[in-house]
Short mmCIF file of C-alpha atoms in Angstrom, two decimals:
data_model
loop_
_atom_site.label_atom_id
_atom_site.label_comp_id
_atom_site.label_asym_id
_atom_site.label_seq_id
_atom_site.Cartn_x
_atom_site.Cartn_y
_atom_site.Cartn_z
CA UNK A 22 0.32 -0.01 -0.04
CA UNK A 23 1.44 3.63 -0.90
CA UNK A 24 -0.03 6.36 0.84
CA UNK A 25 -0.08 10.05 0.08
CA UNK A 26 -0.80 12.46 2.88
CA UNK A 27 -1.51 15.90 1.38
CA UNK A 28 -0.30 18.89 3.01
CA UNK A 29 -2.29 22.33 2.53
CA UNK A 30 -1.41 25.91 3.68
CA UNK A 31 -2.09 25.85 7.04
CA UNK A 32 -2.34 21.99 7.80
CA UNK A 33 -2.31 20.90 11.25
CA UNK A 34 1.43 19.24 11.28
CA UNK A 35 -0.23 16.20 14.24
CA UNK A 36 -2.69 15.33 11.59
CA UNK A 37 -0.18 14.38 9.51
CA UNK A 38 2.67 13.37 11.56
CA UNK A 39 0.85 10.78 13.63
CA UNK A 40 -0.22 8.87 10.51
CA UNK A 41 2.78 9.51 8.80
CA UNK A 42 4.68 7.76 11.61
CA UNK A 43 2.00 5.22 11.88
CA UNK A 44 2.11 4.11 8.32
CA UNK A 45 5.86 4.66 7.82
CA UNK A 46 6.68 2.32 10.58
CA UNK A 47 4.25 -0.31 9.22
CA UNK A 48 6.23 -0.32 5.99
CA UNK A 49 9.54 -1.29 8.26
CA UNK A 50 7.40 -3.54 10.61
CA UNK A 51 6.21 -5.34 7.01
CA UNK A 52 9.25 -5.29 5.05
CA UNK A 53 8.49 -2.79 2.82
CA UNK A 54 4.51 -3.48 1.89
CA UNK A 55 3.95 0.21 2.90
CA UNK A 56 5.36 3.14 1.73
CA UNK A 57 4.38 6.87 2.47
CA UNK A 58 5.39 10.37 1.61
CA UNK A 59 4.02 13.70 1.72
CA UNK A 60 2.43 15.56 -1.00
CA UNK A 61 0.32 18.73 -2.39
CA UNK A 62 -1.53 19.38 -5.17
CA UNK A 63 0.85 21.99 -6.25
CA UNK A 64 4.12 19.14 -6.57
CA UNK A 65 6.81 19.80 -4.42
CA UNK A 66 7.30 22.51 -1.92
CA UNK A 67 7.76 23.81 1.38
CA UNK A 68 4.17 24.10 3.24
CA UNK A 69 3.68 25.99 5.92
CA UNK A 70 1.53 24.39 8.82
CA UNK A 71 -1.28 26.60 11.09
CA UNK A 72 0.67 26.18 13.99
CA UNK A 73 3.73 28.71 14.78
CA UNK A 74 4.73 28.63 10.74
CA UNK A 75 6.17 24.78 11.10
CA UNK A 76 7.08 24.07 7.66
CA UNK A 77 7.11 20.66 5.86
CA UNK A 78 8.54 19.43 2.62
CA UNK A 79 6.17 18.28 0.15
CA UNK A 80 7.95 15.64 -2.04
CA UNK A 81 5.80 14.53 -4.83
CA UNK A 82 2.21 15.57 -6.84
CA UNK A 83 -0.95 14.36 -5.76
CA UNK A 84 -1.39 11.58 -7.76
CA UNK A 85 -5.38 10.68 -7.76
CA UNK A 86 -4.72 8.05 -10.27
CA UNK A 87 -1.98 5.65 -8.03
CA UNK A 88 -3.92 3.15 -6.23
CA UNK A 89 -3.40 3.27 -2.46
CA UNK A 90 -4.48 5.32 0.03
CA UNK A 91 -4.47 9.31 -0.18
CA UNK A 92 -4.94 10.89 3.56
CA UNK A 93 -6.59 14.77 3.65
CA UNK A 94 -5.42 16.16 7.53
CA UNK A 95 -7.09 19.41 9.07
CA UNK A 96 -6.37 22.58 9.32
CA UNK A 97 -4.94 24.07 12.62
CA UNK A 98 -5.51 27.63 13.70
CA UNK A 99 -8.34 30.02 15.21
CA UNK A 100 -11.85 28.25 16.78
CA UNK A 101 -13.21 31.74 17.37
CA UNK A 102 -15.40 32.74 19.84
CA UNK A 103 -19.51 32.31 19.26
CA UNK A 104 -20.80 34.05 16.55
CA UNK A 105 -16.95 35.75 15.68
CA UNK A 106 -16.72 35.95 11.86
CA UNK A 107 -13.19 36.75 10.19
CA UNK A 108 -13.37 40.40 8.66
CA UNK A 109 -13.66 40.63 4.67
CA UNK A 110 -9.56 40.59 4.32
CA UNK A 111 -9.09 37.44 6.25
CA UNK A 112 -8.17 34.72 4.24
CA UNK A 113 -6.30 36.89 1.62
CA UNK A 114 -2.72 36.33 0.93
CA UNK A 115 -0.33 34.38 2.49
CA UNK A 116 -0.86 32.15 5.64
CA UNK A 117 -0.55 34.33 8.51
CA UNK A 118 -0.71 33.62 12.46
CA UNK A 119 -3.51 32.82 14.23
CA UNK A 120 -6.12 32.55 11.42
CA UNK A 121 -9.52 31.11 11.13
CA UNK A 122 -9.69 27.29 10.90
CA UNK A 123 -12.86 27.95 7.88
CA UNK A 124 -10.63 30.22 6.26
CA UNK A 125 -7.76 27.66 6.25
CA UNK A 126 -10.21 24.98 5.33
CA UNK A 127 -11.58 27.38 2.52
CA UNK A 128 -8.58 28.55 0.96
CA UNK A 129 -7.19 24.56 0.80
CA UNK A 130 -10.87 24.79 -1.46
CA UNK A 131 -9.20 27.65 -4.07
CA UNK A 132 -6.41 25.27 -5.08
CA UNK A 133 -6.31 22.23 -7.86
CA UNK A 134 -7.07 20.25 -5.02
CA UNK A 135 -10.84 19.33 -4.93
CA UNK A 136 -9.92 18.28 -8.54
CA UNK A 137 -7.63 16.26 -7.48
CA UNK A 138 -9.53 14.45 -4.42
CA UNK A 139 -12.49 14.01 -6.56
CA UNK A 140 -10.24 12.28 -9.44
CA UNK A 141 -9.23 10.10 -6.29
CA UNK A 142 -12.84 9.46 -4.64
CA UNK A 143 -13.70 8.32 -8.21
CA UNK A 144 -10.67 5.86 -8.97
CA UNK A 145 -11.82 2.53 -7.33
CA UNK A 146 -8.15 1.66 -6.72
CA UNK A 147 -8.13 4.51 -3.82
CA UNK A 148 -8.77 4.68 -0.36
CA UNK A 149 -9.44 8.02 0.88
CA UNK A 150 -8.68 9.01 4.72
CA UNK A 151 -8.84 11.79 6.76
CA UNK A 152 -7.90 13.37 9.89
CA UNK A 153 -9.80 15.62 11.84
CA UNK A 154 -11.06 18.84 9.65
CA UNK A 155 -9.85 16.70 6.45
CA UNK A 156 -13.37 15.38 6.12
CA UNK A 157 -14.66 19.54 6.35
CA UNK A 158 -12.56 19.96 2.95
CA UNK A 159 -13.95 17.37 1.09
CA UNK A 160 -17.66 17.53 2.41
CA UNK A 161 -17.18 21.45 2.07
CA UNK A 162 -16.35 20.34 -1.67
CA UNK A 163 -19.32 18.41 -2.58
CA UNK A 164 -17.77 15.05 -1.91
CA UNK A 165 -19.50 13.43 0.93
CA UNK A 166 -22.98 13.83 0.44
CA UNK A 167 -24.82 10.85 1.72
CA UNK A 168 -20.82 9.16 3.20
CA UNK A 169 -20.55 8.06 7.22
CA UNK A 170 -18.19 10.24 8.15
CA UNK A 171 -16.75 12.11 11.70
CA UNK A 172 -14.32 15.18 12.04
CA UNK A 173 -13.51 17.08 15.30
CA UNK A 174 -16.39 17.29 17.74
CA UNK A 175 -16.57 21.13 17.40
CA UNK A 176 -17.40 20.29 13.48
CA UNK A 177 -19.85 17.50 13.58
CA UNK A 178 -22.73 20.19 13.49
CA UNK A 179 -21.04 21.94 10.16
CA UNK A 180 -20.24 18.23 8.45
CA UNK A 181 -24.22 17.25 9.25
CA UNK A 182 -25.06 20.61 7.54
CA UNK A 183 -22.78 19.41 3.93
CA UNK A 184 -25.19 16.50 4.24
CA UNK A 185 -23.09 14.01 5.44
CA UNK A 186 -24.12 11.21 8.03
CA UNK A 187 -21.93 12.73 10.79
CA UNK A 188 -20.69 10.04 13.53
CA UNK A 189 -19.42 11.03 16.68
CA UNK A 190 -16.75 8.21 16.73
CA UNK A 191 -12.97 8.61 16.83
CA UNK A 192 -12.88 6.16 13.57
CA UNK A 193 -15.66 5.69 11.11
CA UNK A 194 -14.95 3.28 8.25
CA UNK A 195 -17.10 4.06 5.55
CA UNK A 196 -15.57 1.36 3.02
CA UNK A 197 -13.11 3.64 0.71
CA UNK A 198 -13.48 6.12 2.99
CA UNK A 199 -11.98 6.23 6.05
CA UNK A 200 -11.89 9.47 8.70
CA UNK A 201 -10.43 10.08 11.95
CA UNK A 202 -11.84 12.82 14.44
CA UNK A 203 -9.95 14.85 16.71
CA UNK A 204 -6.01 15.47 16.08
CA UNK A 205 -4.56 12.39 18.08
CA UNK A 206 -7.24 10.17 15.89
CA UNK A 207 -4.59 10.21 13.42
CA UNK A 208 -2.68 7.41 15.71
CA UNK A 209 -5.72 4.99 15.95
CA UNK A 210 -6.41 5.64 11.93
CA UNK A 211 -3.80 4.60 10.97
CA UNK A 212 -2.98 1.96 12.77
CA UNK A 213 -6.60 0.83 11.98
CA UNK A 214 -5.64 0.99 8.08
CA UNK A 215 -2.98 -0.82 8.71
CA UNK A 216 -4.62 -3.65 10.59
CA UNK A 217 -7.66 -3.00 7.62
CA UNK A 218 -4.77 -3.28 4.70
CA UNK A 219 -2.02 -4.98 5.88
CA UNK A 220 -3.03 -7.43 8.81
CA UNK A 221 -3.18 -7.05 12.48
CA UNK A 222 -0.06 -8.46 13.35
CA UNK A 223 1.17 -5.55 12.04
CA UNK A 224 -0.65 -3.04 13.28
CA UNK A 225 -0.07 -4.59 16.77
CA UNK A 226 3.48 -4.63 16.31
CA UNK A 227 3.48 -0.54 15.15
CA UNK A 228 1.06 -0.43 18.69
CA UNK A 229 3.63 -1.74 20.75
CA UNK A 230 6.45 0.32 19.47
CA UNK A 231 4.87 3.36 20.02
CA UNK A 232 3.19 2.12 23.04
CA UNK A 233 -0.18 3.15 22.07
CA UNK A 234 -3.35 1.41 22.09
CA UNK A 235 -6.13 2.05 19.83
CA UNK A 236 -9.28 3.67 21.88
CA UNK A 237 -13.01 3.36 21.22
CA UNK A 238 -14.98 1.57 18.78
CA UNK A 239 -14.46 1.70 14.64
CA UNK A 240 -18.15 2.44 13.64
CA UNK A 241 -19.39 0.78 10.60
CA UNK A 242 -23.01 0.82 8.85
CA UNK A 243 -23.27 -2.74 10.07
CA UNK A 244 -25.81 -4.77 12.49
CA UNK A 245 -28.55 -3.96 14.33
CA UNK A 246 -29.71 -0.16 15.01
CA UNK A 247 -28.88 -0.10 18.51
CA UNK A 248 -32.11 0.90 20.68
CA UNK A 249 -32.02 4.23 22.93
CA UNK A 250 -29.85 3.87 25.95
#
């Protein structure tokens, strides 16, 4: 399995690094059955995160035609107070410290990322994963209507408003779409994908290496609908 992890201006570093390390370790544990790279819609470049201007380098261009996994992170920035909205200049120009998360997500939509991700989601050989607000990027682009997905708990209502079946779970498996909730869920998402795509013994080996036990039940649209508790 080859994994492409997408970088865009204002991305959340932990959304990227957590699954990157898990998948990279999975590649080592499996003798090379998993490979992972950082990509962007624009190609190789230095990409500025939304956390203190931390920079990571995308070494390739997002390729929606390549079989495997494509993972989209969320953004790191300011949530804002209830009712607070950005001024008319917000989002203009390059990344700025403490920008609103919706502004950063909206800016990502103004790139080629939505077009490339639509092609990826139309490719039966690609599984799309998201961490935190990554699902909101796809939902705001109109790519998740009618699908089951999760995001950070503060964004569940927004996700639901786009026509997504928003699920309050740490990891949601909707077939070729696997989504994670808050930022640390990237660890659980990566481990689950290793278990699903490579095998539980590889996932367990990485889990032991990282001294991290996955949390919660992976939600799937299977089995009886639970009665009210």
